[in-house]
Amino acid sequence: MSAPATRELAELTGPQAAATLTANSIVVLPVGSIEHHGDYLPLATDLIMADEMSRRVVEGAAADGLDVWRLPPLAYTKSDEHAWAPGTFWIEGEELLATFRSIGRSLAATPARTIVLYNGHGGNVAPMGIALRDLRRRFGLRTFAMNVAVPAGDGDPDGAGGPDEHGLGIHGGWGETSLLMHLRPELVHEEHFTRAIPPGLVEREQIGFAGAPVQFGWLSDDFGFGGVLGDPTGADAAAGSRIASDLVSSGVAALREISTFDPAGGVA
């Protein structure tokens, strides 16, 4: 049986998968969402980012000599913060966790022992964290999670850093919009770009989003900006291309480290 040319696991036949996957194989599962992104980005923004960037990362890692494969992406995930907005399609956190369990169970039936969740949506982070330990305990898999970590605007537009988003550019902000302008420019509506930075959050030192000392429960329409958070003004495809290149470099480096990681402290 000839070696497959693809790195898309679902494009293999069953016998090819059984013969090709080994205990050293890394399987990457892109995790996106279908959710409201204002009036300038598509509902599939997070899915597009997770799907396309995981493909580039896997191809880069394979070219670097790693035994890495990619599954088709999950589209319907935990997006209930946008449930108020027509066009958002979401499932409960428990359903997403159950889906991860089922995929882990299926992977455990192959020779592969490592799964990487490559995530494009912040609302998936909590269920993914539970899934990492659950799949480790239930099936003995090596489990990891990565995110499409787009930067927030840092107030240095001359240095291609975009407008100052005060760390709040988490949904439809400069980085995400720039990346979409690079990946799928025909889906971005620049005429609707509007700054959406809640002043009440800028003034807070303790309360904020991921990384802040104090987290809080929120819905995307709590802030009065049509369900987006960030400042897309100044976003452009050139910045998106640089962001994509950085994501590939960091993603390949992450997969290289994953390939030799042993939680007991040794080398796998």
XYZ file of C-alpha atoms in Angstrom:
268
model
C 0.000 0.000 0.000
C 1.531 3.328 -1.099
C 2.049 6.128 1.407
C -0.863 8.619 1.397
C -0.110 12.050 -0.058
C -2.764 13.752 2.077
C -2.638 14.837 5.722
C -6.443 14.849 5.914
C -7.282 11.779 7.982
C -10.827 11.504 6.627
C -9.479 11.246 3.067
C -7.766 7.936 3.876
C -9.505 4.615 3.514
C -10.047 2.593 6.673
C -7.218 0.168 5.844
C -4.916 3.084 4.999
C -5.635 4.719 8.359
C -4.992 1.458 10.223
C -1.725 0.910 8.373
C -0.517 4.521 8.480
C -1.317 5.761 11.976
C 1.088 4.807 14.745
C 1.460 5.445 18.461
C 3.511 8.506 17.495
C 0.813 10.018 15.267
C -0.655 13.378 16.299
C -4.279 13.966 15.287
C -5.475 17.583 15.156
C -9.178 18.376 15.552
C -10.168 21.927 14.482
C -12.941 23.372 16.657
C -14.841 26.401 15.389
C -18.317 27.907 15.793
C -21.210 29.378 13.811
C -22.102 32.593 15.617
C -22.899 36.264 15.334
C -19.907 38.484 14.478
C -21.657 41.804 13.956
C -22.452 43.200 10.529
C -18.945 42.987 9.063
C -17.741 39.411 9.660
C -19.407 36.119 8.651
C -21.114 33.728 11.037
C -18.417 31.180 10.183
C -15.515 33.431 11.264
C -14.248 31.131 14.023
C -14.785 28.031 11.902
C -12.848 29.548 8.992
C -9.949 30.493 11.275
C -9.754 27.087 12.971
C -10.171 25.178 9.714
C -7.728 27.105 7.545
C -5.072 27.796 10.161
C -5.067 24.179 11.386
C -4.591 23.059 7.791
C -1.585 25.350 7.376
C -0.123 24.330 10.728
C -0.514 20.606 9.980
C 1.014 21.001 6.535
C 3.924 22.948 8.019
C 4.452 20.371 10.750
C 4.330 17.497 8.253
C 6.904 19.275 6.085
C 9.007 19.549 9.246
C 8.938 15.760 9.559
C 6.195 15.293 12.151
C 3.670 12.463 11.943
C 0.603 14.707 12.102
C -2.924 14.374 10.709
C -6.042 16.559 10.587
C -9.683 15.666 11.185
C -12.609 17.619 9.658
C -13.599 20.576 11.878
C -16.388 20.805 14.422
C -18.711 23.645 13.412
C -21.510 23.606 16.010
C -20.123 24.279 19.473
C -20.744 26.302 22.665
C -21.768 29.783 21.511
C -24.606 30.562 23.891
C -23.233 34.043 24.661
C -24.546 34.891 21.181
C -27.812 32.923 21.455
C -29.774 36.183 21.281
C -28.574 36.799 17.711
C -30.272 35.149 14.714
C -27.792 33.063 12.748
C -25.994 31.683 15.790
C -26.135 27.866 15.879
C -24.934 26.415 19.165
C -25.039 23.352 21.374
C -24.849 23.021 25.161
C -21.484 22.648 26.881
C -22.495 19.150 27.979
C -23.213 18.213 24.369
C -19.844 19.512 23.231
C -18.091 17.590 25.995
C -19.990 14.446 24.978
C -18.883 15.008 21.381
C -15.246 15.285 22.470
C -15.644 12.049 24.433
C -17.059 10.231 21.423
C -14.294 11.474 19.153
C -11.702 10.447 21.751
C -13.285 6.995 21.998
C -13.102 6.684 18.214
C -9.479 7.806 18.108
C -8.602 5.282 20.809
C -9.749 2.549 18.415
C -6.862 3.502 16.076
C -3.125 3.174 16.719
C -2.861 6.971 17.306
C -2.540 8.061 20.945
C -2.408 11.874 20.718
C -5.182 14.389 20.028
C -4.810 18.170 19.759
C -7.905 20.389 19.907
C -7.194 23.412 17.697
C -9.742 26.009 18.749
C -11.013 29.187 17.111
C -13.693 30.241 19.629
C -13.286 31.420 23.225
C -16.567 29.908 24.382
C -15.158 26.432 23.756
C -12.219 26.804 26.142
C -14.006 25.590 29.301
C -15.470 22.381 27.795
C -12.153 21.702 26.092
C -10.340 21.925 29.423
C -12.644 19.302 30.894
C -12.255 17.140 27.791
C -8.459 17.087 28.017
C -8.525 15.337 31.382
C -11.586 13.240 30.549
C -10.031 11.742 27.410
C -6.770 11.192 29.240
C -8.499 9.306 32.053
C -11.031 7.346 29.989
C -8.908 6.341 27.015
C -5.280 6.918 28.004
C -4.794 9.465 25.231
C -2.225 12.248 25.281
C -4.428 15.341 25.099
C -3.612 18.949 24.225
C -5.391 22.179 23.291
C -4.252 25.112 21.157
C -6.054 28.316 20.238
C -6.049 30.612 17.221
C -4.421 33.323 19.322
C -4.934 36.517 17.326
C -3.432 39.661 18.891
C -5.411 42.640 20.128
C -4.618 46.045 18.710
C -1.861 47.703 20.721
C -2.261 51.342 19.688
C 0.745 51.407 17.356
C -0.764 51.576 13.864
C 2.521 52.814 12.385
C 4.105 49.627 13.673
C 1.254 47.561 12.179
C -0.155 47.013 15.663
C -3.609 48.425 14.971
C -5.740 50.674 17.199
C -5.491 50.439 20.986
C -8.114 47.914 22.097
C -7.035 47.943 25.769
C -6.898 44.152 25.650
C -10.633 43.998 24.886
C -10.496 43.053 21.202
C -11.890 39.586 21.783
C -14.724 39.335 19.253
C -14.567 41.017 15.871
C -11.536 43.080 16.865
C -8.534 44.227 14.871
C -6.610 40.948 14.872
C -9.528 38.663 14.073
C -10.797 40.984 11.354
C -7.338 41.321 9.806
C -6.947 37.546 9.732
C -10.335 37.137 8.004
C -9.351 39.817 5.477
C -6.345 37.646 4.657
C -8.189 34.302 4.633
C -11.564 35.262 3.092
C -11.578 38.947 2.087
C -14.793 38.583 0.075
C -16.700 37.876 3.315
C -15.578 41.021 5.179
C -17.707 44.204 4.988
C -15.313 47.081 5.698
C -18.036 49.706 5.322
C -19.482 48.587 8.668
C -16.301 48.780 10.746
C -17.016 50.573 14.054
C -15.013 50.810 17.265
C -16.640 48.787 20.080
C -14.639 49.169 23.292
C -16.782 49.338 26.494
C -15.461 52.277 28.566
C -16.699 50.658 31.765
C -14.339 47.734 31.198
C -11.366 49.888 30.208
C -11.556 51.524 33.634
C -11.513 48.216 35.537
C -8.258 46.839 36.914
C -9.531 43.534 38.313
C -12.619 42.579 36.302
C -12.232 41.517 32.701
C -12.081 38.687 30.208
C -9.631 35.766 30.038
C -6.429 36.617 31.878
C -7.976 39.221 34.176
C -7.864 38.547 37.948
C -11.692 38.476 38.123
C -13.842 36.822 35.460
C -17.555 37.525 35.023
C -20.519 36.025 33.229
C -21.530 37.943 30.129
C -23.618 37.842 26.976
C -22.370 39.552 23.855
C -25.268 42.030 23.799
C -24.529 43.247 27.344
C -22.217 46.013 26.166
C -24.352 47.936 23.695
C -22.209 47.441 20.579
C -24.296 45.017 18.539
C -22.560 41.918 19.869
C -18.939 42.676 18.992
C -15.994 43.658 21.186
C -12.956 45.325 19.685
C -11.933 47.854 17.084
C -11.763 46.578 13.494
C -10.837 50.004 12.131
C -7.367 49.805 10.680
C -7.642 46.075 10.027
C -6.137 44.981 6.733
C -5.116 41.853 4.852
C -1.386 42.593 5.171
C -1.648 42.512 8.957
C -3.729 39.340 8.634
C -1.012 37.720 6.541
C 1.567 38.491 9.233
C -0.743 37.125 11.927
C -1.278 33.938 9.900
C 2.453 33.481 9.404
C 3.063 33.882 13.143
C 0.297 31.376 13.917
C 1.855 28.804 11.599
C 5.319 29.282 13.107
C 4.064 29.024 16.676
C 1.730 26.156 15.797
C 4.473 24.077 14.187
C 6.730 24.753 17.174
C 3.913 23.665 19.508
C 3.317 20.413 17.612
C 7.042 19.710 17.608
C 7.094 20.045 21.401
C 3.905 17.991 21.742
C 5.524 15.197 19.739
C 8.148 14.629 22.450
C 6.184 15.600 25.571
C 5.833 13.152 28.428
C 3.911 14.420 31.506
C 6.107 12.230 33.693
C 9.041 14.451 32.778
C 10.795 12.320 30.232
C 10.769 12.377 26.451
C 7.981 10.511 24.681
